[in-house]
Amino acid sequence: MKSKINSSKAPEPVGSYPHARKVGNLLFLSGVGPRKPGTKVIPGLMVDGQGNALGHDIEVQCHSVFQNIKIILEDSGSDWDNLVDVTVFLTNMKRDFDIYNEIYTQYFKDNQPCRTTVEVASLPTPIAIELKCIATID
C-alpha cells in the first residue's frame, strides 16, 4: 500500500511532490532543506540589500534541516531512531563538510543510518544543505 504524506508543520515543498511516501513499512522522504516552516526564510542565509545570497552559516542550516526532518518523520508516524539511510547534498564540500559532519555526529549518536554525502553545484533555492532520507515505520 502506498500513501502520500504532507506535514502542515514542515516547510512547504518547492515543487509538486509530497514530503514523504509510505510504501509498506518504509517511509521515503523527499529532499528536505533548512527553510523555516510556514515561511520562505532560510536560516543562516546571508543576503545583501537586494536579497541576493552572499553566503551561509552551515551550522545554522544543519540544525534547521535536522529539525525539519524530525517534524516530517513524526508527522508520518516514524521517528529519528527509525532512519535507515540518509543522502546529504552539500553545495560546498570543502568548506562545509567538517562542520556538518560534527553536527551530524551529535544528532546520530545512537542511531547510525547508512549515509552518503555528495557535493552539488546548487540546490533549487539558495540553501547549502539538503537531506533525502529513508526510515521505517513500526
MMTF fields as JSON, N, C-alpha, C and O atoms, coordinates in Angstrom:
{
  "mmtfVersion": "1.0.0",
  "mmtfProducer": "UNKNOWN",
  "numBonds": 551,
  "numAtoms": 552,
  "numGroups": 138,
  "numChains": 1,
  "numModels": 1,
  "chainsPerModel": [1],
  "groupsPerChain": [138],
  "chainIdList": ["A"],
  "bondAtomList": [4, 2, 8, 6, 12, 10, 16, 14, 20, 18, 24, 22, 28, 26, 32, 30, 36, 34, 40, 38, 44, 42, 48, 46, 52, 50, 56, 54, 60, 58, 64, 62, 68, 66, 72, 70, 76, 74, 80, 78, 84, 82, 88, 86, 92, 90, 96, 94, 100, 98, 104, 102, 108, 106, 112, 110, 116, 114, 120, 118, 124, 122, 128, 126, 132, 130, 136, 134, 140, 138, 144, 142, 148, 146, 152, 150, 156, 154, 160, 158, 164, 162, 168, 166, 172, 170, 176, 174, 180, 178, 184, 182, 188, 186, 192, 190, 196, 194, 200, 198, 204, 202, 208, 206, 212, 210, 216, 214, 220, 218, 224, 222, 228, 226, 232, 230, 236, 234, 240, 238, 244, 242, 248, 246, 252, 250, 256, 254, 260, 258, 264, 262, 268, 266, 272, 270, 276, 274, 280, 278, 284, 282, 288, 286, 292, 290, 296, 294, 300, 298, 304, 302, 308, 306, 312, 310, 316, 314, 320, 318, 324, 322, 328, 326, 332, 330, 336, 334, 340, 338, 344, 342, 348, 346, 352, 350, 356, 354, 360, 358, 364, 362, 368, 366, 372, 370, 376, 374, 380, 378, 384, 382, 388, 386, 392, 390, 396, 394, 400, 398, 404, 402, 408, 406, 412, 410, 416, 414, 420, 418, 424, 422, 428, 426, 432, 430, 436, 434, 440, 438, 444, 442, 448, 446, 452, 450, 456, 454, 460, 458, 464, 462, 468, 466, 472, 470, 476, 474, 480, 478, 484, 482, 488, 486, 492, 490, 496, 494, 500, 498, 504, 502, 508, 506, 512, 510, 516, 514, 520, 518, 524, 522, 528, 526, 532, 530, 536, 534, 540, 538, 544, 542, 548, 546],
  "bondOrderList": [1, 1, 1, 1, 1, 1, 1, 1, 1, 1, 1, 1, 1, 1, 1, 1, 1, 1, 1, 1, 1, 1, 1, 1, 1, 1, 1, 1, 1, 1, 1, 1, 1, 1, 1, 1, 1, 1, 1, 1, 1, 1, 1, 1, 1, 1, 1, 1, 1, 1, 1, 1, 1, 1, 1, 1, 1, 1, 1, 1, 1, 1, 1, 1, 1, 1, 1, 1, 1, 1, 1, 1, 1, 1, 1, 1, 1, 1, 1, 1, 1, 1, 1, 1, 1, 1, 1, 1, 1, 1, 1, 1, 1, 1, 1, 1, 1, 1, 1, 1, 1, 1, 1, 1, 1, 1, 1, 1, 1, 1, 1, 1, 1, 1, 1, 1, 1, 1, 1, 1, 1, 1, 1, 1, 1, 1, 1, 1, 1, 1, 1, 1, 1, 1, 1, 1, 1],
  "groupList": [{"groupName": "MET", "atomNameList": ["N", "CA", "C", "O"], "elementList": ["N", "C", "C", "O"], "formalChargeList": [0, 0, 0, 0], "bondAtomList": [1, 0, 2, 1, 3, 2], "bondOrderList": [1, 1, 2], "singleLetterCode": "M", "chemCompType": "L-PEPTIDE LINKING"}, {"groupName": "LYS", "atomNameList": ["N", "CA", "C", "O"], "elementList": ["N", "C", "C", "O"], "formalChargeList": [0, 0, 0, 0], "bondAtomList": [1, 0, 2, 1, 3, 2], "bondOrderList": [1, 1, 2], "singleLetterCode": "K", "chemCompType": "L-PEPTIDE LINKING"}, {"groupName": "SER", "atomNameList": ["N", "CA", "C", "O"], "elementList": ["N", "C", "C", "O"], "formalChargeList": [0, 0, 0, 0], "bondAtomList": [1, 0, 2, 1, 3, 2], "bondOrderList": [1, 1, 2], "singleLetterCode": "S", "chemCompType": "L-PEPTIDE LINKING"}, {"groupName": "ILE", "atomNameList": ["N", "CA", "C", "O"], "elementList": ["N", "C", "C", "O"], "formalChargeList": [0, 0, 0, 0], "bondAtomList": [1, 0, 2, 1, 3, 2], "bondOrderList": [1, 1, 2], "singleLetterCode": "I", "chemCompType": "L-PEPTIDE LINKING"}, {"groupName": "ASN", "atomNameList": ["N", "CA", "C", "O"], "elementList": ["N", "C", "C", "O"], "formalChargeList": [0, 0, 0, 0], "bondAtomList": [1, 0, 2, 1, 3, 2], "bondOrderList": [1, 1, 2], "singleLetterCode": "N", "chemCompType": "L-PEPTIDE LINKING"}, {"groupName": "ALA", "atomNameList": ["N", "CA", "C", "O"], "elementList": ["N", "C", "C", "O"], "formalChargeList": [0, 0, 0, 0], "bondAtomList": [1, 0, 2, 1, 3, 2], "bondOrderList": [1, 1, 2], "singleLetterCode": "A", "chemCompType": "L-PEPTIDE LINKING"}, {"groupName": "PRO", "atomNameList": ["N", "CA", "C", "O"], "elementList": ["N", "C", "C", "O"], "formalChargeList": [0, 0, 0, 0], "bondAtomList": [1, 0, 2, 1, 3, 2], "bondOrderList": [1, 1, 2], "singleLetterCode": "P", "chemCompType": "L-PEPTIDE LINKING"}, {"groupName": "GLU", "atomNameList": ["N", "CA", "C", "O"], "elementList": ["N", "C", "C", "O"], "formalChargeList": [0, 0, 0, 0], "bondAtomList": [1, 0, 2, 1, 3, 2], "bondOrderList": [1, 1, 2], "singleLetterCode": "E", "chemCompType": "L-PEPTIDE LINKING"}, {"groupName": "VAL", "atomNameList": ["N", "CA", "C", "O"], "elementList": ["N", "C", "C", "O"], "formalChargeList": [0, 0, 0, 0], "bondAtomList": [1, 0, 2, 1, 3, 2], "bondOrderList": [1, 1, 2], "singleLetterCode": "V", "chemCompType": "L-PEPTIDE LINKING"}, {"groupName": "GLY", "atomNameList": ["N", "CA", "C", "O"], "elementList": ["N", "C", "C", "O"], "formalChargeList": [0, 0, 0, 0], "bondAtomList": [1, 0, 2, 1, 3, 2], "bondOrderList": [1, 1, 2], "singleLetterCode": "G", "chemCompType": "PEPTIDE LINKING"}, {"groupName": "TYR", "atomNameList": ["N", "CA", "C", "O"], "elementList": ["N", "C", "C", "O"], "formalChargeList": [0, 0, 0, 0], "bondAtomList": [1, 0, 2, 1, 3, 2], "bondOrderList": [1, 1, 2], "singleLetterCode": "Y", "chemCompType": "L-PEPTIDE LINKING"}, {"groupName": "HIS", "atomNameList": ["N", "CA", "C", "O"], "elementList": ["N", "C", "C", "O"], "formalChargeList": [0, 0, 0, 0], "bondAtomList": [1, 0, 2, 1, 3, 2], "bondOrderList": [1, 1, 2], "singleLetterCode": "H", "chemCompType": "L-PEPTIDE LINKING"}, {"groupName": "ARG", "atomNameList": ["N", "CA", "C", "O"], "elementList": ["N", "C", "C", "O"], "formalChargeList": [0, 0, 0, 0], "bondAtomList": [1, 0, 2, 1, 3, 2], "bondOrderList": [1, 1, 2], "singleLetterCode": "R", "chemCompType": "L-PEPTIDE LINKING"}, {"groupName": "LEU", "atomNameList": ["N", "CA", "C", "O"], "elementList": ["N", "C", "C", "O"], "formalChargeList": [0, 0, 0, 0], "bondAtomList": [1, 0, 2, 1, 3, 2], "bondOrderList": [1, 1, 2], "singleLetterCode": "L", "chemCompType": "L-PEPTIDE LINKING"}, {"groupName": "PHE", "atomNameList": ["N", "CA", "C", "O"], "elementList": ["N", "C", "C", "O"], "formalChargeList": [0, 0, 0, 0], "bondAtomList": [1, 0, 2, 1, 3, 2], "bondOrderList": [1, 1, 2], "singleLetterCode": "F", "chemCompType": "L-PEPTIDE LINKING"}, {"groupName": "THR", "atomNameList": ["N", "CA", "C", "O"], "elementList": ["N", "C", "C", "O"], "formalChargeList": [0, 0, 0, 0], "bondAtomList": [1, 0, 2, 1, 3, 2], "bondOrderList": [1, 1, 2], "singleLetterCode": "T", "chemCompType": "L-PEPTIDE LINKING"}, {"groupName": "ASP", "atomNameList": ["N", "CA", "C", "O"], "elementList": ["N", "C", "C", "O"], "formalChargeList": [0, 0, 0, 0], "bondAtomList": [1, 0, 2, 1, 3, 2], "bondOrderList": [1, 1, 2], "singleLetterCode": "D", "chemCompType": "L-PEPTIDE LINKING"}, {"groupName": "GLN", "atomNameList": ["N", "CA", "C", "O"], "elementList": ["N", "C", "C", "O"], "formalChargeList": [0, 0, 0, 0], "bondAtomList": [1, 0, 2, 1, 3, 2], "bondOrderList": [1, 1, 2], "singleLetterCode": "Q", "chemCompType": "L-PEPTIDE LINKING"}, {"groupName": "CYS", "atomNameList": ["N", "CA", "C", "O"], "elementList": ["N", "C", "C", "O"], "formalChargeList": [0, 0, 0, 0], "bondAtomList": [1, 0, 2, 1, 3, 2], "bondOrderList": [1, 1, 2], "singleLetterCode": "C", "chemCompType": "L-PEPTIDE LINKING"}, {"groupName": "TRP", "atomNameList": ["N", "CA", "C", "O"], "elementList": ["N", "C", "C", "O"], "formalChargeList": [0, 0, 0, 0], "bondAtomList": [1, 0, 2, 1, 3, 2], "bondOrderList": [1, 1, 2], "singleLetterCode": "W", "chemCompType": "L-PEPTIDE LINKING"}],
  "groupTypeList": [0, 1, 2, 1, 3, 4, 2, 2, 1, 5, 6, 7, 6, 8, 9, 2, 10, 6, 11, 5, 12, 1, 8, 9, 4, 13, 13, 14, 13, 2, 9, 8, 9, 6, 12, 1, 6, 9, 15, 1, 8, 3, 6, 9, 13, 0, 8, 16, 9, 17, 9, 4, 5, 13, 9, 11, 16, 3, 7, 8, 17, 18, 11, 2, 8, 14, 17, 4, 3, 1, 3, 3, 13, 7, 16, 2, 9, 2, 16, 19, 16, 4, 13, 8, 16, 8, 15, 8, 14, 13, 15, 4, 0, 1, 12, 16, 14, 16, 3, 10, 4, 7, 3, 10, 15, 17, 10, 14, 1, 16, 4, 17, 6, 18, 12, 15, 15, 8, 7, 8, 5, 2, 13, 6, 15, 6, 3, 5, 3, 7, 13, 1, 18, 3, 5, 15, 3, 16],
  "groupIdList": [1, 2, 3, 4, 5, 6, 7, 8, 9, 10, 11, 12, 13, 14, 15, 16, 17, 18, 19, 20, 21, 22, 23, 24, 25, 26, 27, 28, 29, 30, 31, 32, 33, 34, 35, 36, 37, 38, 39, 40, 41, 42, 43, 44, 45, 46, 47, 48, 49, 50, 51, 52, 53, 54, 55, 56, 57, 58, 59, 60, 61, 62, 63, 64, 65, 66, 67, 68, 69, 70, 71, 72, 73, 74, 75, 76, 77, 78, 79, 80, 81, 82, 83, 84, 85, 86, 87, 88, 89, 90, 91, 92, 93, 94, 95, 96, 97, 98, 99, 100, 101, 102, 103, 104, 105, 106, 107, 108, 109, 110, 111, 112, 113, 114, 115, 116, 117, 118, 119, 120, 121, 122, 123, 124, 125, 126, 127, 128, 129, 130, 131, 132, 133, 134, 135, 136, 137, 138],
  "secStructList": [7, 3, 3, 3, 3, 7, 7, 6, 6, 1, 7, 7, 7, 1, 1, 1, 7, 7, 1, 3, 3, 3, 3, 6, 6, 3, 3, 3, 3, 7, 7, 5, 7, 7, 7, 7, 6, 6, 1, 1, 7, 7, 6, 6, 3, 3, 3, 7, 6, 6, 7, 7, 3, 3, 3, 3, 7, 2, 2, 2, 2, 2, 2, 2, 2, 2, 2, 2, 2, 2, 2, 2, 2, 2, 2, 6, 6, 7, 7, 4, 4, 4, 3, 3, 3, 3, 3, 3, 3, 3, 1, 7, 2, 2, 2, 2, 2, 2, 2, 2, 2, 2, 2, 2, 2, 2, 2, 6, 1, 1, 7, 7, 7, 3, 3, 3, 3, 3, 3, 7, 1, 7, 7, 1, 1, 1, 7, 1, 3, 3, 3, 3, 3, 3, 3, 3, 7, 7],
  "xCoordList": [0.837, 0.0, 0.889, 1.852, 0.562, 1.332, 0.466, -0.731, 1.068, 0.331, 1.264, 2.433, 0.712, 1.461, 1.235, 0.148, 2.291, 2.198, 2.711, 3.801, 1.91, 2.314, 2.109, 1.046, 3.117, 3.058, 2.71, 3.331, 1.722, 1.367, 2.375, 2.352, 3.258, 4.239, 5.604, 6.46, 5.817, 7.112, 7.073, 5.993, 8.241, 8.26, 7.567, 7.679, 6.857, 6.191, 7.212, 8.284, 6.906, 7.811, 7.92, 6.975, 9.057, 9.246, 8.774, 8.951, 8.184, 7.666, 6.464, 5.914, 6.072, 4.904, 5.305, 5.451, 5.477, 5.83, 5.441, 5.354, 5.206, 4.852, 6.095, 7.212, 5.902, 7.018, 7.556, 8.761, 6.645, 7.063, 6.055, 4.923, 6.504, 5.625, 5.869, 7.006, 4.771, 4.845, 4.568, 3.566, 5.476, 5.315, 5.591, 6.732, 4.545, 4.709, 5.131, 4.49, 6.205, 6.69, 7.88, 8.603, 8.075, 9.16, 8.601, 7.522, 9.355, 8.993, 10.113, 11.261, 9.778, 10.743, 10.472, 9.411, 11.424, 11.267, 11.82, 12.875, 11.091, 11.61, 12.755, 12.936, 13.517, 14.608, 14.089, 13.098, 14.766, 14.344, 15.491, 16.635, 15.155, 16.143, 15.901, 15.072, 16.615, 16.555, 15.518, 15.485, 14.66, 13.714, 12.871, 12.557, 12.514, 11.659, 10.236, 9.736, 9.58, 8.201, 7.284, 7.388, 6.388, 5.412, 5.942, 5.213, 7.203, 7.802, 8.701, 8.867, 9.261, 10.285, 11.677, 12.667, 11.749, 13.004, 13.947, 13.557, 15.187, 16.232, 17.192, 17.989, 17.124, 18.039, 19.498, 19.871, 20.301, 21.726, 22.096, 23.271, 21.121, 21.414, 21.747, 20.998, 22.863, 23.26, 22.945, 23.344, 22.221, 21.818, 22.221, 22.424, 22.331, 22.612, 21.293, 20.236, 21.349, 20.169, 19.111, 17.942, 19.504, 18.562, 18.062, 17.302, 18.476, 18.027, 18.861, 18.476, 20.002, 20.88, 21.715, 22.251, 21.819, 22.587, 24.063, 24.664, 24.642, 26.065, 26.854, 28.05, 26.195, 26.858, 25.888, 24.695, 26.432, 25.563, 26.346, 27.574, 25.582, 26.122, 25.692, 24.537, 26.611, 26.277, 25.797, 24.946, 26.323, 25.896, 24.407, 23.669, 23.977, 22.565, 21.7, 20.635, 22.156, 21.362, 21.28, 20.238, 22.349, 22.321, 21.274, 20.446, 21.312, 20.348, 18.916, 18.025, 18.705, 17.366, 16.876, 15.727, 17.741, 17.32, 17.041, 16.105, 17.833, 17.586, 16.252, 15.532, 15.923, 14.625, 13.478, 12.456, 13.642, 12.599, 12.403, 11.274, 13.497, 13.405, 12.619, 11.738, 12.942, 12.237, 10.741, 9.936, 10.362, 8.946, 8.26, 7.198, 8.855, 8.238, 8.162, 7.139, 9.222, 9.211, 8.078, 7.306, 7.974, 6.956, 5.545, 4.654, 5.333, 4.011, 3.664, 2.503, 4.664, 4.453, 4.316, 4.125, 4.413, 4.298, 5.618, 5.631, 6.718, 8.04, 8.786, 8.186, 10.067, 10.88, 12.352, 12.741, 13.147, 14.575, 15.308, 16.155, 14.983, 15.673, 15.326, 15.986, 14.309, 13.91, 14.587, 14.363, 15.405, 16.128, 17.101, 17.845, 17.089, 17.995, 18.957, 19.981, 18.643, 19.513, 19.355, 18.237, 20.478, 20.471, 21.421, 22.588, 20.908, 21.746, 21.787, 20.748, 22.997, 23.19, 23.799, 24.773, 23.207, 23.714, 24.257, 23.525, 25.535, 26.181, 26.598, 27.025, 26.476, 26.899, 28.381, 28.938, 29.027, 30.46, 31.099, 31.214, 31.506, 32.064, 33.317, 33.46, 34.203, 35.486, 35.289, 35.917, 34.434, 34.225, 33.326, 33.563, 32.285, 31.238, 31.274, 30.628, 32.006, 31.907, 32.276, 31.544, 33.371, 33.812, 32.777, 32.495, 32.22, 31.207, 29.947, 29.407, 29.482, 28.31, 28.525, 27.635, 29.67, 29.96, 29.953, 29.48, 30.473, 30.471, 29.036, 28.691, 28.212, 26.818, 26.042, 25.237, 26.274, 25.625, 25.902, 24.998, 27.14, 27.538, 26.757, 26.416, 26.471, 25.687, 24.264, 23.712, 23.674, 22.296, 22.182, 21.129, 23.256, 23.21, 24.145, 24.888, 24.102, 24.935, 24.524, 25.372, 23.23, 22.732, 22.358, 22.869, 21.479, 21.077, 22.068, 22.264, 22.677, 23.63, 23.18, 23.59, 22.323, 21.88, 23.02, 24.041, 22.84, 23.794, 23.774, 22.752, 24.901, 24.965, 25.826, 26.87, 25.359, 26.142, 26.109, 25.046, 27.262, 27.335, 27.959, 29.046, 27.267, 27.766, 27.726, 26.91, 28.628, 28.619, 27.844, 27.998, 27.005, 26.248, 26.549, 26.904, 26.406, 26.705, 25.713, 26.085, 24.465, 23.453, 22.239, 22.112, 21.352, 20.075, 18.981, 19.284, 17.716, 16.657, 16.448, 15.965, 16.798, 16.742, 18.144, 18.971, 18.442, 19.812, 20.146, 20.483, 20.047, 20.39, 21.71, 22.115, 22.384, 23.699, 23.647, 24.631, 22.492, 22.366, 20.938, 19.977, 20.818, 19.524, 19.71, 20.733, 18.72, 18.779, 17.653, 16.534, 17.957, 16.987, 17.096, 18.185, 15.99, 16.049, 15.074, 14.048, 15.43, 14.543, 14.489, 15.515, 13.267, 13.067, 12.055, 11.367, 11.988, 10.967, 9.842, 10.021, 8.69, 7.548, 7.176, 6.901, 7.167, 6.826, 5.351, 4.892],
  "yCoordList": [-1.174, 0.0, 1.248, 1.331, 2.205, 3.44, 4.614, 4.651, 5.567, 6.767, 7.965, 7.86, 9.118, 10.371, 11.024, 10.95, 11.669, 12.342, 13.768, 14.002, 14.708, 16.107, 16.597, 16.393, 17.238, 17.751, 19.235, 20.02, 19.605, 21.025, 21.785, 23.015, 21.054, 21.678, 21.874, 22.569, 21.267, 21.336, 22.418, 22.849, 22.859, 23.821, 23.238, 22.044, 24.081, 23.641, 23.144, 23.735, 22.066, 21.647, 22.761, 23.528, 22.855, 23.896, 23.436, 24.15, 22.263, 21.739, 20.856, 20.824, 20.15, 19.278, 17.881, 16.964, 17.739, 16.457, 16.473, 17.543, 15.302, 15.251, 15.299, 15.11, 15.547, 15.476, 14.05, 13.834, 13.083, 11.685, 10.773, 11.161, 9.548, 8.484, 7.26, 6.863, 6.675, 5.438, 4.286, 4.282, 3.304, 2.097, 0.923, 0.698, 0.177, -0.884, -0.266, 0.668, -0.78, -0.187, 0.745, 1.079, 1.166, 2.106, 3.499, 3.659, 4.491, 5.881, 6.551, 6.574, 7.095, 7.765, 9.265, 9.724, 10.026, 11.475, 12.125, 11.74, 13.114, 13.937, 14.775, 14.84, 15.409, 16.261, 17.333, 18.003, 17.492, 18.451, 19.43, 19.033, 20.706, 21.744, 22.434, 21.985, 23.516, 24.178, 25.295, 25.957, 25.525, 26.64, 26.523, 25.422, 27.667, 27.69, 27.341, 27.88, 26.444, 26.089, 27.308, 28.201, 27.328, 28.409, 29.688, 30.678, 29.699, 30.912, 30.531, 29.355, 31.535, 31.333, 31.625, 31.613, 31.888, 32.255, 31.051, 29.949, 31.292, 30.269, 30.64, 31.567, 29.92, 30.227, 30.136, 29.241, 31.058, 31.035, 31.574, 31.555, 32.055, 32.623, 34.1, 34.839, 34.529, 35.923, 36.543, 36.017, 37.675, 38.339, 39.806, 40.392, 40.387, 41.815, 42.582, 41.986, 43.893, 44.755, 44.442, 44.78, 43.803, 43.439, 42.002, 41.526, 41.317, 39.945, 38.884, 37.716, 39.275, 38.314, 37.559, 38.155, 36.257, 35.425, 35.795, 35.911, 35.979, 36.297, 35.143, 34.999, 34.34, 33.239, 32.577, 32.88, 31.659, 30.927, 30.483, 30.399, 30.205, 29.633, 28.17, 27.864, 27.266, 25.847, 25.262, 24.373, 25.741, 25.218, 25.478, 24.576, 26.69, 27.053, 26.236, 25.749, 26.087, 25.346, 23.863, 23.24, 23.295, 21.879, 21.65, 20.747, 22.461, 22.287, 22.434, 21.688, 23.386, 23.622, 22.453, 22.031, 21.931, 20.817, 19.566, 18.825, 19.323, 18.159, 18.306, 17.324, 19.516, 19.737, 19.499, 18.918, 19.942, 19.718, 18.229, 17.773, 17.474, 16.024, 15.402, 14.571, 15.807, 15.271, 15.54, 14.658, 16.737, 17.094, 16.158, 15.611, 15.973, 15.124, 13.68, 13.024, 13.179, 11.804, 11.613, 10.66, 12.504, 12.373, 12.493, 11.742, 13.428, 13.575, 12.391, 12.198, 11.61, 10.445, 9.146, 8.081, 9.224, 8.034, 7.316, 6.152, 7.998, 7.417, 8.291, 9.162, 8.071, 8.95, 8.849, 8.038, 9.687, 9.823, 8.48, 8.193, 7.667, 6.384, 5.365, 4.331, 5.638, 4.728, 5.054, 4.355, 6.097, 6.407, 5.269, 4.817, 4.809, 3.73, 4.163, 3.513, 5.254, 5.708, 7.213, 7.728, 7.915, 9.365, 9.742, 9.349, 10.504, 11.079, 12.581, 13.231, 13.124, 14.537, 15.231, 14.758, 16.352, 17.164, 18.459, 19.205, 18.732, 19.97, 20.758, 20.176, 22.073, 22.888, 23.254, 23.74, 23.02, 23.285, 22.295, 22.565, 21.157, 20.079, 20.54, 20.285, 21.203, 21.596, 22.517, 22.322, 23.503, 24.474, 23.937, 24.229, 23.149, 22.824, 21.423, 21.189, 20.486, 19.092, 18.893, 18.214, 19.453, 19.211, 19.68, 18.975, 20.864, 21.384, 20.527, 20.122, 20.252, 19.398, 18.035, 17.538, 17.434, 16.103, 16.102, 15.15, 17.16, 17.284, 17.375, 16.715, 18.188, 18.342, 17.054, 16.64, 16.43, 15.155, 14.127, 13.404, 14.063, 13.123, 13.376, 12.428, 14.635, 14.958, 14.413, 13.919, 14.503, 14.057, 12.539, 11.962, 11.908, 10.47, 9.691, 8.82, 10.008, 9.299, 7.838, 6.946, 7.592, 6.24, 5.545, 4.468, 6.161, 5.581, 6.027, 7.226, 5.101, 5.445, 4.822, 3.714, 5.555, 5.034, 5.045, 5.7, 4.328, 4.429, 5.879, 6.555, 6.361, 7.764, 7.911, 7.274, 8.771, 9.19, 10.713, 11.314, 11.335, 12.795, 13.162, 12.692, 14.005, 14.413, 15.933, 16.608, 16.441, 17.868, 18.091, 17.348, 19.126, 19.51, 20.976, 21.746, 21.351, 22.728, 23.719, 24.838, 23.305, 24.175, 23.342, 22.185, 23.952, 23.349, 24.297, 25.436, 23.871, 24.692, 26.069, 26.983, 26.228, 27.531, 27.797, 26.886, 29.013, 29.3, 28.685, 29.393, 27.366, 26.637, 25.924, 25.701, 25.565, 24.925, 23.436, 22.729, 22.94, 21.532, 21.054, 21.794, 19.816, 19.154, 17.678, 17.089, 17.078, 15.66, 14.895, 15.394, 13.696, 12.727, 11.512, 10.958, 11.084, 10.039, 8.898, 9.06, 7.74, 6.574, 6.119, 6.008, 5.858, 5.401, 4.252, 4.008, 3.575, 2.553, 3.121, 4.109, 2.49, 2.837, 1.571, 0.54, 1.648, 0.477, 0.151, -0.805],
  "zCoordList": [0.0, 0.0, 0.0, 0.762, -0.852, -0.966, -0.53, -0.819, 0.16, 0.524, 0.555, 0.925, 0.152, 0.196, 1.547, 2.119, 2.049, 3.338, 3.188, 2.667, 3.651, 3.719, 5.137, 5.724, 5.681, 7.049, 7.029, 6.312, 7.815, 7.92, 8.793, 8.837, 9.488, 10.385, 9.725, 10.273, 8.553, 7.862, 6.781, 6.379, 6.308, 5.208, 3.981, 3.704, 3.256, 2.024, 1.019, 0.894, 0.297, -0.781, -1.823, -2.008, -2.501, -3.511, -4.896, -5.883, -4.964, -6.226, -5.971, -4.869, -6.996, -6.927, -6.47, -7.278, -5.166, -4.577, -3.1, -2.496, -2.516, -1.096, -0.218, -0.701, 1.051, 1.999, 2.077, 2.204, 1.999, 2.132, 1.447, 1.16, 1.195, 0.696, 1.548, 1.8, 1.983, 2.747, 1.793, 1.077, 1.792, 0.987, 1.917, 2.321, 2.254, 3.246, 4.566, 5.047, 5.157, 6.416, 6.194, 7.133, 4.921, 4.62, 4.359, 3.79, 4.785, 4.576, 3.789, 4.232, 2.621, 1.754, 1.822, 1.4, 2.349, 2.425, 1.165, 0.661, 0.665, -0.421, 0.14, 1.356, -0.722, -0.252, 0.69, 0.398, 1.828, 2.849, 3.096, 3.316, 3.053, 3.302, 4.637, 5.429, 4.888, 6.187, 6.334, 7.371, 5.31, 5.439, 6.706, 7.159, 7.265, 8.452, 8.028, 7.042, 8.765, 8.448, 8.417, 9.257, 7.439, 7.329, 6.72, 6.652, 6.269, 5.704, 4.523, 4.2, 3.905, 2.862, 3.434, 2.701, 4.75, 5.415, 5.466, 5.852, 5.069, 5.117, 6.239, 6.093, 7.363, 8.472, 8.025, 7.267, 8.496, 8.188, 6.818, 6.45, 6.051, 4.735, 4.902, 5.541, 4.33, 4.371, 3.012, 1.972, 3.03, 1.792, 1.823, 2.886, 0.621, 0.534, 0.582, 0.79, 0.391, 0.451, -0.591, -0.407, -1.681, -2.736, -2.59, -3.433, -1.542, -1.316, -2.022, -2.051, -2.592, -3.257, -2.227, -1.292, -2.405, -1.475, -1.507, -2.575, -0.318, -0.196, 0.42, 0.168, 1.212, 1.897, 2.848, 2.866, 3.646, 4.573, 5.804, 5.803, 6.842, 8.072, 8.074, 8.369, 7.746, 7.607, 8.928, 8.931, 10.044, 11.344, 11.571, 11.966, 11.326, 11.494, 10.536, 10.918, 9.296, 8.319, 8.675, 8.473, 9.196, 9.609, 10.697, 10.584, 11.739, 12.831, 12.312, 12.717, 11.427, 10.895, 10.038, 10.165, 9.168, 8.311, 9.152, 8.853, 10.192, 11.047, 11.782, 11.961, 12.204, 12.85, 11.865, 12.232, 10.628, 9.615, 9.339, 9.156, 9.31, 9.116, 10.27, 10.051, 11.493, 12.665, 12.575, 12.874, 12.171, 12.036, 11.052, 11.351, 9.893, 8.869, 9.334, 9.143, 9.937, 10.45, 11.45, 11.34, 12.416, 13.455, 12.883, 13.279, 11.959, 11.341, 10.441, 10.081, 10.083, 9.223, 10.014, 9.426, 11.336, 12.163, 12.399, 12.799, 12.156, 12.363, 13.364, 13.993, 13.514, 14.353, 13.962, 13.121, 14.592, 14.279, 14.338, 13.491, 15.331, 15.501, 14.422, 14.318, 13.625, 12.543, 11.211, 10.222, 11.17, 9.93, 9.611, 10.482, 8.352, 7.947, 6.842, 6.628, 6.137, 5.052, 4.886, 4.859, 4.775, 4.623, 3.489, 3.484, 2.535, 1.486, 1.731, 1.847, 1.81, 2.119, 0.906, 0.321, 0.546, -0.559, 0.019, 0.67, -0.214, 0.212, -1.021, -2.018, -0.959, -2.104, -2.049, -3.033, -0.894, -0.806, 0.17, 1.365, -0.358, 0.473, 1.215, 2.411, 0.525, 1.118, 2.321, 3.362, 2.184, 3.255, 4.369, 5.541, 4.018, 4.981, 5.582, 6.603, 4.984, 5.424, 6.887, 7.606, 7.347, 8.722, 9.754, 10.723, 9.537, 10.468, 10.396, 11.425, 9.185, 9.0, 9.653, 10.344, 9.449, 9.974, 11.506, 12.127, 12.105, 13.565, 14.096, 15.075, 13.452, 13.876, 13.622, 14.456, 12.494, 12.159, 13.258, 13.676, 13.72, 14.769, 16.057, 16.764, 16.372, 17.569, 17.465, 18.448, 16.276, 16.07, 15.932, 16.205, 15.513, 15.259, 16.181, 15.73, 17.471, 18.45, 18.563, 18.523, 18.703, 18.924, 17.617, 17.307, 16.87, 15.589, 14.52, 14.322, 13.847, 12.797, 11.477, 11.132, 10.733, 9.444, 8.427, 8.635, 7.348, 6.234, 5.765, 5.879, 5.237, 4.828, 3.594, 3.453, 2.704, 1.545, 1.53, 1.689, 1.34, 1.257, -0.075, -0.412, -0.832, -2.142, -2.259, -1.632, -3.079, -3.377, -4.66, -5.629, -4.658, -5.843, -6.154, -5.262, -7.409, -7.807, -7.192, -6.837, -7.071, -6.464, -6.102, -6.503, -5.339, -4.97, -5.44, -5.795, -5.458, -6.058, -5.427, -6.096, -4.171, -3.512, -2.963, -2.964, -2.493, -2.039, -0.673, 0.276, -0.597, 0.617, 0.393, -0.748, 1.48, 1.383, 1.668, 1.449, 2.163, 2.541, 2.303, 2.513, 1.867, 1.71, 2.021, 1.67, 2.682, 3.011, 2.34, 2.214, 1.917, 1.362, 2.26, 2.415, 2.857, 3.889, 3.634, 2.974, 4.178, 4.209, 5.668, 6.339, 6.14, 7.512, 7.507, 6.515, 8.612, 8.772, 9.62, 10.332, 9.535, 10.381, 11.128, 10.515, 12.446, 13.263, 13.176, 13.801]
}
